[in-house]
């Protein structure tokens, strides 16, 4: 059973102050226009991998997107520059499309119908090809629902209801991103990017279809279509470990679907542990359409049967159709307002991601990494996500509260006390505060009761203070706390 995530480029905007600068700012890598777009970067080939990542973040792309791109793809995006636009989800659906061309939506009411359609397709496929398939190879028959947060829609099937057992048939993530590139003559220019990512190997690896359609106000710019793939396979190294072998290449546009309404590719899935494909294209829209609602529809066909090697993709003014095969279709519609450049990208200061985590954007639009002092508090980012809880940094343990602020002084977690010194590092061993001695184990927990240290016995009261010049449990303790 597949789990499908559909990702959007949606960003929340906050502001704050910061004193630290990233390498991109120090080296003047990123420059922005008055409307917040990253200016196209000359010769991005000379940038380091980290600097390229900083440029991607400055544009407004989430790490879930650009971390899967090859270096060449990041270089191309850096040359384009721009500003990611906030998208909203209008519709999400999943269908089973049989060999007869009948499409049936995955709902609770259609479970038995879909199962019958799959069994019929298995019979037709065997008659025409002589090859047998099991219904397991044709995915789950369960209804399709999804959960949505600020920038993510994650599918949920009946497999998530008791009993919580499922057969994994790959995990597919679909993404769509719109980037505002500025004015193009008398028009506005955008770049639409669609992505598909299999994090596990699906049962069926035939030829999948991947297509994007846009509204009639959008005019594709000639010779701007680009598409590619990369995949990875873990193979034994002969010594009990594994070696990751990767490969990448270009995907040619499907000639029948590449037109004024959209574009698509046919993707031959590899026998790989993970694989990723993208396609993007630039479009222009008249400035008279500023304020009008833009529409982007992305559709993905995971193919189960394909007769005679045929597989067609057609895109009209209001639909995407796959033909001559059976499989599962995932259809997502997105919208945004043309010309609204206030929607895109992360902004300087604090920004919250869709999963509730926080990042901090520096002056140059790049995500902060490591230590940050702002508002009189210290925070730590790993690599760009604000840390909460325990974190080992430079061989020392630090604790960050739920707001990400580094803790100093006394810290109680559960029934255990710790002490964090003025630099935030966790104390171990002996500690004197005023005239009182305390002892902290190697794990940082404050000692109480009897404790053997360095071959001597000491006693610590319930508040952690060391007893001295007294008698405990019939034993005498000297002025240095040692048992006499």
Short mmCIF file of C-alpha atoms in Angstrom, two decimals:
data_model
loop_
_atom_site.label_atom_id
_atom_site.label_comp_id
_atom_site.label_asym_id
_atom_site.label_seq_id
_atom_site.Cartn_x
_atom_site.Cartn_y
_atom_site.Cartn_z
CA UNK A 1 0.00 0.00 0.00
CA UNK A 2 1.40 3.37 -1.01
CA UNK A 3 1.51 6.42 1.20
CA UNK A 4 1.30 9.60 -0.85
CA UNK A 5 2.46 13.03 0.27
CA UNK A 6 1.69 16.08 -1.83
CA UNK A 7 3.94 19.02 -1.04
CA UNK A 8 3.36 22.70 -1.72
CA UNK A 9 5.62 25.72 -1.64
CA UNK A 10 3.77 27.59 1.11
CA UNK A 11 5.58 29.84 3.54
CA UNK A 12 4.70 31.75 6.70
CA UNK A 13 6.18 35.18 7.26
CA UNK A 14 7.56 36.61 10.50
CA UNK A 15 10.20 39.22 11.34
CA UNK A 16 12.92 39.71 13.96
CA UNK A 17 16.56 40.86 14.30
CA UNK A 18 19.86 39.00 13.92
CA UNK A 19 23.48 40.01 14.15
CA UNK A 20 25.19 36.99 12.57
CA UNK A 21 25.91 36.75 8.82
CA UNK A 22 26.05 33.67 6.66
CA UNK A 23 28.72 32.91 4.08
CA UNK A 24 26.35 33.93 1.28
CA UNK A 25 25.93 37.40 2.79
CA UNK A 26 29.62 37.85 3.57
CA UNK A 27 30.50 36.93 -0.01
CA UNK A 28 27.66 38.98 -1.53
CA UNK A 29 26.29 35.92 -3.30
CA UNK A 30 22.62 36.83 -2.99
CA UNK A 31 21.11 40.13 -4.08
CA UNK A 32 17.41 40.88 -3.96
CA UNK A 33 15.10 43.15 -5.89
CA UNK A 34 12.66 45.53 -4.21
CA UNK A 35 9.88 42.94 -4.52
CA UNK A 36 11.99 40.29 -2.75
CA UNK A 37 13.17 38.26 -5.75
CA UNK A 38 16.66 36.79 -5.74
CA UNK A 39 18.49 38.27 -8.72
CA UNK A 40 19.81 35.73 -11.25
CA UNK A 41 23.29 34.67 -10.17
CA UNK A 42 26.17 34.82 -12.63
CA UNK A 43 28.50 31.82 -12.71
CA UNK A 44 26.81 29.80 -9.92
CA UNK A 45 29.03 26.90 -10.98
CA UNK A 46 31.75 28.30 -8.69
CA UNK A 47 29.54 28.17 -5.58
CA UNK A 48 30.01 25.48 -2.94
CA UNK A 49 27.19 23.01 -2.23
CA UNK A 50 26.30 24.89 0.97
CA UNK A 51 26.20 28.21 -0.87
CA UNK A 52 23.92 26.73 -3.51
CA UNK A 53 21.62 25.46 -0.75
CA UNK A 54 21.59 28.95 0.76
CA UNK A 55 20.53 30.36 -2.61
CA UNK A 56 17.69 27.82 -2.83
CA UNK A 57 16.48 28.87 0.64
CA UNK A 58 16.79 32.55 -0.30
CA UNK A 59 14.50 31.94 -3.29
CA UNK A 60 12.06 30.30 -0.89
CA UNK A 61 12.38 26.62 -1.77
CA UNK A 62 11.92 24.17 1.14
CA UNK A 63 14.69 21.70 1.95
CA UNK A 64 12.34 18.80 1.14
CA UNK A 65 12.49 20.05 -2.45
CA UNK A 66 16.04 21.19 -3.11
CA UNK A 67 17.73 18.42 -1.10
CA UNK A 68 16.64 15.99 -3.84
CA UNK A 69 17.99 18.13 -6.68
CA UNK A 70 21.32 17.42 -8.29
CA UNK A 71 24.02 20.08 -8.22
CA UNK A 72 23.35 20.84 -11.89
CA UNK A 73 19.66 21.41 -11.17
CA UNK A 74 20.49 23.79 -8.30
CA UNK A 75 22.86 25.71 -10.56
CA UNK A 76 20.08 26.12 -13.12
CA UNK A 77 17.70 27.44 -10.44
CA UNK A 78 20.37 29.85 -9.16
CA UNK A 79 20.76 31.24 -12.69
CA UNK A 80 16.99 31.86 -12.83
CA UNK A 81 16.71 33.38 -9.33
CA UNK A 82 13.19 34.51 -8.44
CA UNK A 83 10.87 34.17 -5.48
CA UNK A 84 8.76 31.15 -4.50
CA UNK A 85 5.04 31.84 -4.49
CA UNK A 86 2.59 30.63 -1.88
CA UNK A 87 0.21 28.02 -3.30
CA UNK A 88 -3.09 26.81 -1.90
CA UNK A 89 -4.66 23.41 -2.48
CA UNK A 90 -7.99 23.44 -4.29
CA UNK A 91 -8.54 19.73 -4.76
CA UNK A 92 -6.89 16.33 -4.18
CA UNK A 93 -8.17 13.08 -5.66
CA UNK A 94 -7.02 9.55 -6.37
CA UNK A 95 -8.51 7.29 -9.04
CA UNK A 96 -8.10 3.78 -10.37
CA UNK A 97 -8.19 3.82 -14.17
CA UNK A 98 -8.83 0.45 -15.80
CA UNK A 99 -7.65 -0.80 -19.19
CA UNK A 100 -11.07 0.13 -20.57
CA UNK A 101 -10.36 3.75 -19.64
CA UNK A 102 -12.92 3.87 -16.84
CA UNK A 103 -11.76 6.02 -13.90
CA UNK A 104 -13.14 5.34 -10.43
CA UNK A 105 -12.35 7.51 -7.45
CA UNK A 106 -11.00 5.82 -4.34
CA UNK A 107 -13.84 6.12 -1.82
CA UNK A 108 -15.30 3.79 0.77
CA UNK A 109 -18.29 3.19 -1.47
CA UNK A 110 -16.11 2.20 -4.43
CA UNK A 111 -13.88 -0.38 -2.70
CA UNK A 112 -15.61 -3.45 -4.16
CA UNK A 113 -15.99 -1.84 -7.59
CA UNK A 114 -12.27 -1.06 -7.79
CA UNK A 115 -11.38 -4.59 -6.74
CA UNK A 116 -13.58 -6.03 -9.52
CA UNK A 117 -12.07 -3.66 -12.08
CA UNK A 118 -8.56 -4.78 -11.08
CA UNK A 119 -9.50 -8.48 -11.30
CA UNK A 120 -10.97 -7.88 -14.76
CA UNK A 121 -7.80 -6.04 -15.86
CA UNK A 122 -5.69 -8.97 -14.63
CA UNK A 123 -7.74 -11.34 -16.85
CA UNK A 124 -7.49 -9.06 -19.91
CA UNK A 125 -3.77 -8.58 -19.36
CA UNK A 126 -3.14 -12.33 -19.15
CA UNK A 127 -5.16 -13.00 -22.31
CA UNK A 128 -3.29 -10.41 -24.35
CA UNK A 129 0.21 -10.93 -22.97
CA UNK A 130 0.24 -14.42 -21.48
CA UNK A 131 1.69 -12.97 -18.28
CA UNK A 132 0.07 -13.25 -14.85
CA UNK A 133 -0.31 -10.58 -12.19
CA UNK A 134 -1.53 -10.77 -8.60
CA UNK A 135 -3.96 -8.24 -7.21
CA UNK A 136 -1.26 -7.33 -4.66
CA UNK A 137 0.77 -5.91 -7.55
CA UNK A 138 -2.11 -3.58 -8.38
CA UNK A 139 -1.94 -1.71 -5.07
CA UNK A 140 -4.47 -1.28 -2.28
CA UNK A 141 -8.23 -1.09 -2.83
CA UNK A 142 -8.68 1.10 0.23
CA UNK A 143 -10.44 4.51 0.18
CA UNK A 144 -8.30 7.61 -0.25
CA UNK A 145 -8.38 10.47 2.24
CA UNK A 146 -5.75 12.98 3.25
CA UNK A 147 -4.57 15.27 6.03
CA UNK A 148 -3.69 18.87 5.31
CA UNK A 149 -1.53 21.36 7.21
CA UNK A 150 -0.36 24.81 6.17
CA UNK A 151 1.77 23.53 3.31
CA UNK A 152 1.35 19.78 3.14
CA UNK A 153 -1.30 17.29 2.16
CA UNK A 154 -0.56 13.75 3.28
CA UNK A 155 -2.73 10.90 2.12
CA UNK A 156 -4.33 8.54 4.64
CA UNK A 157 -5.78 5.18 3.67
CA UNK A 158 -7.79 2.65 5.62
CA UNK A 159 -4.50 0.93 6.43
CA UNK A 160 -4.01 3.56 9.11
CA UNK A 161 -7.13 2.35 10.90
CA UNK A 162 -6.98 -0.73 13.19
CA UNK A 163 -5.48 -3.18 12.58
CA UNK A 164 -2.44 -1.07 11.72
CA UNK A 165 -0.87 -3.44 9.22
CA UNK A 166 0.01 -2.66 5.64
CA UNK A 167 1.97 -3.95 2.68
CA UNK A 168 4.40 -1.26 1.61
CA UNK A 169 4.43 -0.57 -2.12
CA UNK A 170 6.76 2.40 -2.16
CA UNK A 171 6.21 5.86 -0.72
CA UNK A 172 5.40 8.50 -3.35
CA UNK A 173 5.74 12.22 -2.72
CA UNK A 174 4.40 14.75 -5.22
CA UNK A 175 5.35 18.41 -5.19
CA UNK A 176 4.45 21.52 -7.16
CA UNK A 177 6.26 24.86 -6.87
CA UNK A 178 5.71 28.22 -8.56
CA UNK A 179 8.51 30.80 -8.76
CA UNK A 180 7.93 34.44 -9.69
CA UNK A 181 10.75 35.57 -12.00
CA UNK A 182 9.66 39.19 -12.56
CA UNK A 183 8.47 41.09 -15.62
CA UNK A 184 9.01 39.61 -19.09
CA UNK A 185 8.36 42.42 -21.55
CA UNK A 186 4.83 43.59 -20.80
CA UNK A 187 4.01 40.33 -19.02
CA UNK A 188 4.79 38.61 -15.73
CA UNK A 189 7.08 35.58 -15.85
CA UNK A 190 6.77 32.48 -13.66
CA UNK A 191 8.44 29.08 -13.52
CA UNK A 192 6.31 26.04 -12.65
CA UNK A 193 8.13 23.02 -11.21
CA UNK A 194 6.60 19.62 -10.49
CA UNK A 195 8.38 16.79 -8.67
CA UNK A 196 7.79 13.10 -7.95
CA UNK A 197 9.84 11.13 -5.44
CA UNK A 198 9.71 7.41 -4.63
CA UNK A 199 11.43 6.82 -1.29
CA UNK A 200 10.96 3.06 -1.58
CA UNK A 201 10.82 0.74 -4.57
CA UNK A 202 7.24 0.12 -5.78
CA UNK A 203 6.10 -3.36 -6.82
CA UNK A 204 5.54 -2.27 -10.41
CA UNK A 205 8.31 -0.44 -12.27
CA UNK A 206 6.97 -0.04 -15.77
CA UNK A 207 6.38 3.39 -17.35
CA UNK A 208 4.65 6.03 -15.24
CA UNK A 209 3.09 9.23 -16.52
CA UNK A 210 3.70 12.66 -15.01
CA UNK A 211 1.97 15.80 -16.30
CA UNK A 212 1.17 19.41 -15.40
CA UNK A 213 -1.59 21.62 -16.79
CA UNK A 214 -2.05 25.37 -16.30
CA UNK A 215 -4.94 27.78 -16.86
CA UNK A 216 -5.64 29.47 -20.20
CA UNK A 217 -4.19 32.81 -19.01
CA UNK A 218 -0.71 31.26 -18.88
CA UNK A 219 1.33 31.15 -22.09
CA UNK A 220 4.35 28.81 -22.12
CA UNK A 221 7.65 30.43 -23.15
CA UNK A 222 9.33 28.60 -26.02
CA UNK A 223 12.29 26.31 -25.36
CA UNK A 224 12.10 26.56 -21.54
CA UNK A 225 10.91 23.03 -20.75
CA UNK A 226 13.37 20.94 -18.73
CA UNK A 227 13.01 17.56 -17.05
CA UNK A 228 15.30 15.02 -15.45
CA UNK A 229 15.62 12.20 -12.98
CA UNK A 230 18.05 10.73 -10.47
CA UNK A 231 17.96 7.53 -8.45
CA UNK A 232 19.96 5.63 -5.87
CA UNK A 233 20.59 1.95 -5.22
CA UNK A 234 22.29 0.46 -2.17
CA UNK A 235 24.53 -2.48 -3.09
CA UNK A 236 26.69 -4.70 -0.82
CA UNK A 237 30.32 -3.62 -0.59
CA UNK A 238 31.57 -7.14 0.10
CA UNK A 239 32.60 -6.25 3.65
CA UNK A 240 29.24 -6.32 5.39
CA UNK A 241 28.36 -2.74 4.47
CA UNK A 242 26.62 -0.92 1.66
CA UNK A 243 27.59 1.45 -1.15
CA UNK A 244 25.10 3.95 -2.59
CA UNK A 245 25.22 3.99 -6.37
CA UNK A 246 23.48 6.96 -7.99
CA UNK A 247 22.56 7.83 -11.53
CA UNK A 248 20.88 10.76 -13.24
CA UNK A 249 19.70 11.77 -16.67
CA UNK A 250 17.28 13.82 -18.71
CA UNK A 251 13.64 13.06 -19.49
CA UNK A 252 12.35 14.10 -22.89
CA UNK A 253 8.99 15.88 -23.06
CA UNK A 254 6.10 13.79 -24.30
CA UNK A 255 5.49 15.18 -27.80
CA UNK A 256 1.71 14.74 -27.63
CA UNK A 257 1.35 16.59 -24.32
CA UNK A 258 3.86 19.40 -24.78
CA UNK A 259 1.64 22.27 -25.83
CA UNK A 260 -0.07 25.49 -24.84
CA UNK A 261 -1.98 23.90 -21.96
CA UNK A 262 0.83 22.05 -20.23
CA UNK A 263 3.45 19.33 -20.53
CA UNK A 264 4.25 15.80 -19.44
CA UNK A 265 6.86 13.05 -19.42
CA UNK A 266 6.91 9.28 -19.50
CA UNK A 267 9.12 8.00 -16.70
CA UNK A 268 10.60 4.49 -16.85
CA UNK A 269 10.99 3.62 -13.18
CA UNK A 270 14.25 1.99 -12.16
CA UNK A 271 14.81 -0.98 -9.87
CA UNK A 272 16.15 1.44 -7.26
CA UNK A 273 15.79 2.14 -3.55
CA UNK A 274 14.74 5.73 -4.26
CA UNK A 275 14.13 7.80 -7.35
CA UNK A 276 13.24 11.39 -8.12
CA UNK A 277 11.95 13.19 -11.21
CA UNK A 278 11.25 16.82 -11.91
CA UNK A 279 9.96 18.91 -14.79
CA UNK A 280 9.75 22.67 -15.07
CA UNK A 281 8.75 25.26 -17.63
CA UNK A 282 8.51 29.03 -17.75
CA UNK A 283 5.22 30.75 -18.54
CA UNK A 284 4.14 34.35 -19.04
CA UNK A 285 0.85 36.05 -18.22
CA UNK A 286 -0.44 39.47 -19.16
CA UNK A 287 -0.17 42.15 -16.49
CA UNK A 288 -3.88 42.72 -17.09
CA UNK A 289 -4.43 39.41 -15.26
CA UNK A 290 -2.85 40.65 -12.02
CA UNK A 291 -5.20 39.67 -9.22
CA UNK A 292 -6.75 36.84 -11.26
CA UNK A 293 -6.62 33.34 -9.85
CA UNK A 294 -3.97 31.06 -11.33
CA UNK A 295 -4.57 27.32 -11.62
CA UNK A 296 -1.99 24.53 -11.77
CA UNK A 297 -3.01 20.89 -11.96
CA UNK A 298 -0.49 18.08 -11.49
CA UNK A 299 -1.40 14.49 -12.30
CA UNK A 300 0.62 11.32 -11.82
CA UNK A 301 -0.16 7.85 -13.24
CA UNK A 302 1.47 4.93 -11.48
CA UNK A 303 1.13 2.25 -14.14
CA UNK A 304 0.12 -1.34 -13.35
CA UNK A 305 -0.49 -2.74 -16.85
CA UNK A 306 0.63 -1.45 -20.23
CA UNK A 307 -0.47 -3.34 -23.33
CA UNK A 308 1.72 -3.49 -26.43
CA UNK A 309 4.06 -0.87 -25.00
CA UNK A 310 1.52 1.88 -25.65
CA UNK A 311 1.04 4.75 -23.25
CA UNK A 312 -0.40 8.15 -24.12
CA UNK A 313 -0.61 11.53 -22.40
CA UNK A 314 -2.95 14.26 -23.60
CA UNK A 315 -3.55 17.67 -22.04
CA UNK A 316 -6.52 19.86 -22.91
CA UNK A 317 -7.68 23.24 -21.61
CA UNK A 318 -9.21 21.61 -18.53
CA UNK A 319 -7.95 18.03 -18.17
CA UNK A 320 -5.02 15.62 -18.23
CA UNK A 321 -5.65 12.15 -19.65
CA UNK A 322 -3.49 9.02 -19.62
CA UNK A 323 -4.41 6.27 -22.09
CA UNK A 324 -3.56 2.69 -23.14
CA UNK A 325 -2.69 1.56 -19.63
CA UNK A 326 -4.19 0.92 -16.21
CA UNK A 327 -3.05 2.28 -12.88
CA UNK A 328 -3.58 4.72 -10.09
CA UNK A 329 -3.98 8.42 -10.87
CA UNK A 330 -3.13 11.13 -8.33
CA UNK A 331 -4.60 14.51 -9.18
CA UNK A 332 -3.88 17.75 -7.31
CA UNK A 333 -5.05 21.29 -8.11
CA UNK A 334 -3.23 24.35 -6.78
CA UNK A 335 -4.02 28.04 -6.93
CA UNK A 336 -2.45 31.44 -6.33
CA UNK A 337 -3.08 35.03 -7.37
CA UNK A 338 -1.16 36.36 -10.34
CA UNK A 339 1.01 39.33 -9.45
CA UNK A 340 0.82 38.91 -5.66
CA UNK A 341 4.54 38.99 -4.89
CA UNK A 342 3.89 39.39 -1.14
CA UNK A 343 3.06 35.68 -0.96
CA UNK A 344 6.37 34.13 -1.84
CA UNK A 345 9.50 33.12 -0.02
CA UNK A 346 10.77 33.16 3.50
CA UNK A 347 11.39 36.59 4.99
CA UNK A 348 14.10 37.98 7.24
CA UNK A 349 13.77 36.70 10.81
CA UNK A 350 11.75 33.85 12.23
CA UNK A 351 9.82 31.57 9.84
CA UNK A 352 7.70 28.57 10.85
CA UNK A 353 7.56 25.52 8.59
CA UNK A 354 4.47 23.42 7.89
CA UNK A 355 5.48 20.78 10.45
CA UNK A 356 5.70 23.43 13.21
CA UNK A 357 9.51 23.65 13.23
CA UNK A 358 11.31 26.98 13.05
CA UNK A 359 14.10 28.42 10.92
CA UNK A 360 15.76 31.84 11.02
CA UNK A 361 16.44 33.78 7.82
CA UNK A 362 19.45 36.11 7.82
CA UNK A 363 19.71 39.44 5.98
CA UNK A 364 20.76 37.78 2.71
CA UNK A 365 17.75 35.46 2.73
CA UNK A 366 19.66 32.33 3.73
CA UNK A 367 18.72 30.06 6.61
CA UNK A 368 20.89 30.49 9.71
CA UNK A 369 23.05 27.58 10.85
CA UNK A 370 24.65 26.87 14.24
CA UNK A 371 24.62 29.34 17.13
CA UNK A 372 22.48 32.48 17.05
CA UNK A 373 22.16 35.26 19.63
CA UNK A 374 19.03 37.39 19.26
CA UNK A 375 16.80 39.19 21.73
CA UNK A 376 19.22 38.45 24.56
CA UNK A 377 18.80 34.67 24.12
CA UNK A 378 20.91 31.97 22.50
CA UNK A 379 19.53 29.44 19.99
CA UNK A 380 21.07 26.63 17.98
CA UNK A 381 20.14 25.45 14.45
CA UNK A 382 20.92 21.95 13.13
CA UNK A 383 21.60 22.41 10.32
CA UNK A 384 18.91 25.04 9.71
CA UNK A 385 16.16 23.79 12.08
CA UNK A 386 15.87 25.37 15.55
CA UNK A 387 16.87 22.82 18.19
CA UNK A 388 14.79 22.00 21.27
CA UNK A 389 15.77 19.59 24.06
CA UNK A 390 19.26 18.14 24.50
CA UNK A 391 21.96 18.82 21.90
CA UNK A 392 25.63 17.80 21.86
CA UNK A 393 27.70 20.67 20.43
CA UNK A 394 31.49 20.64 20.37
CA UNK A 395 31.65 17.75 22.83
CA UNK A 396 29.42 19.48 25.41
CA UNK A 397 25.75 18.99 26.20
CA UNK A 398 23.30 21.90 26.06
CA UNK A 399 19.58 22.06 26.72
CA UNK A 400 17.12 24.22 24.75
CA UNK A 401 13.59 24.80 26.06
CA UNK A 402 10.42 24.44 23.96
CA UNK A 403 10.96 27.97 22.63
CA UNK A 404 14.47 27.04 21.50
CA UNK A 405 16.20 29.20 24.13
CA UNK A 406 19.39 27.83 25.68
CA UNK A 407 18.97 27.10 29.40
CA UNK A 408 21.49 28.24 32.04
CA UNK A 409 21.43 27.53 35.78
CA UNK A 410 19.26 24.90 37.40
CA UNK A 411 17.24 22.58 35.14
CA UNK A 412 14.69 20.02 36.34
CA UNK A 413 13.50 17.32 33.94
CA UNK A 414 11.09 14.86 35.51
CA UNK A 415 12.51 14.13 38.95
CA UNK A 416 16.12 14.78 37.93
CA UNK A 417 18.08 18.00 38.48
CA UNK A 418 20.88 19.29 36.23
CA UNK A 419 23.00 22.39 36.28
CA UNK A 420 23.94 24.31 33.14
CA UNK A 421 26.83 26.74 33.54
CA UNK A 422 26.83 30.36 32.34
CA UNK A 423 27.83 29.25 28.82
CA UNK A 424 24.95 26.76 28.78
CA UNK A 425 27.13 23.63 28.99
CA UNK A 426 25.92 20.83 31.29
CA UNK A 427 27.99 20.46 34.46
CA UNK A 428 29.46 17.11 35.52
CA UNK A 429 31.54 16.37 38.61
CA UNK A 430 31.95 18.78 41.52
CA UNK A 431 30.32 22.21 41.56
CA UNK A 432 30.50 24.88 44.29
CA UNK A 433 27.74 27.48 44.43
CA UNK A 434 28.33 30.00 47.20
CA UNK A 435 29.47 27.91 50.15
CA UNK A 436 27.63 24.77 49.06
CA UNK A 437 29.07 21.81 47.20
CA UNK A 438 27.13 19.61 44.73
CA UNK A 439 28.08 16.63 42.64
CA UNK A 440 26.79 15.70 39.17
CA UNK A 441 27.24 12.32 37.52
CA UNK A 442 28.73 11.84 34.05
CA UNK A 443 25.16 11.98 32.69
CA UNK A 444 24.67 15.32 34.44
CA UNK A 445 22.19 14.17 37.10
CA UNK A 446 22.57 15.76 40.53
CA UNK A 447 23.64 13.34 43.29
CA UNK A 448 21.49 12.72 46.37
CA UNK A 449 22.00 10.27 49.25
CA UNK A 450 25.20 8.29 49.66
CA UNK A 451 27.72 8.52 46.84
CA UNK A 452 31.16 6.93 46.40
CA UNK A 453 33.51 9.38 44.69
CA UNK A 454 37.22 8.81 44.16
CA UNK A 455 37.27 6.04 46.77
CA UNK A 456 35.52 8.13 49.46
CA UNK A 457 31.91 8.16 50.63
CA UNK A 458 29.89 11.38 50.74
CA UNK A 459 26.33 12.13 51.60
CA UNK A 460 24.11 14.62 49.68
CA UNK A 461 20.83 15.91 51.04
CA UNK A 462 17.64 15.78 48.94
CA UNK A 463 18.36 19.30 47.66
CA UNK A 464 21.76 18.07 46.41
CA UNK A 465 23.92 19.93 48.95
CA UNK A 466 26.84 17.96 50.41
CA UNK A 467 26.69 17.12 54.14
CA UNK A 468 29.79 17.87 56.28
CA UNK A 469 30.79 18.10 59.97
CA UNK A 470 27.82 15.93 60.89
CA UNK A 471 26.68 12.35 61.44
CA UNK A 472 24.46 10.55 58.90
CA UNK A 473 23.10 7.03 59.48
CA UNK A 474 25.61 6.59 62.30
CA UNK A 475 28.61 7.60 60.16
CA UNK A 476 30.71 10.68 60.82
CA UNK A 477 31.49 13.12 58.02
CA UNK A 478 34.45 15.50 58.17
CA UNK A 479 34.70 19.15 57.17
CA UNK A 480 35.44 18.10 53.56
CA UNK A 481 32.36 15.80 53.52
CA UNK A 482 34.34 12.57 53.48
CA UNK A 483 33.21 9.70 55.70
CA UNK A 484 35.69 9.35 58.58
#
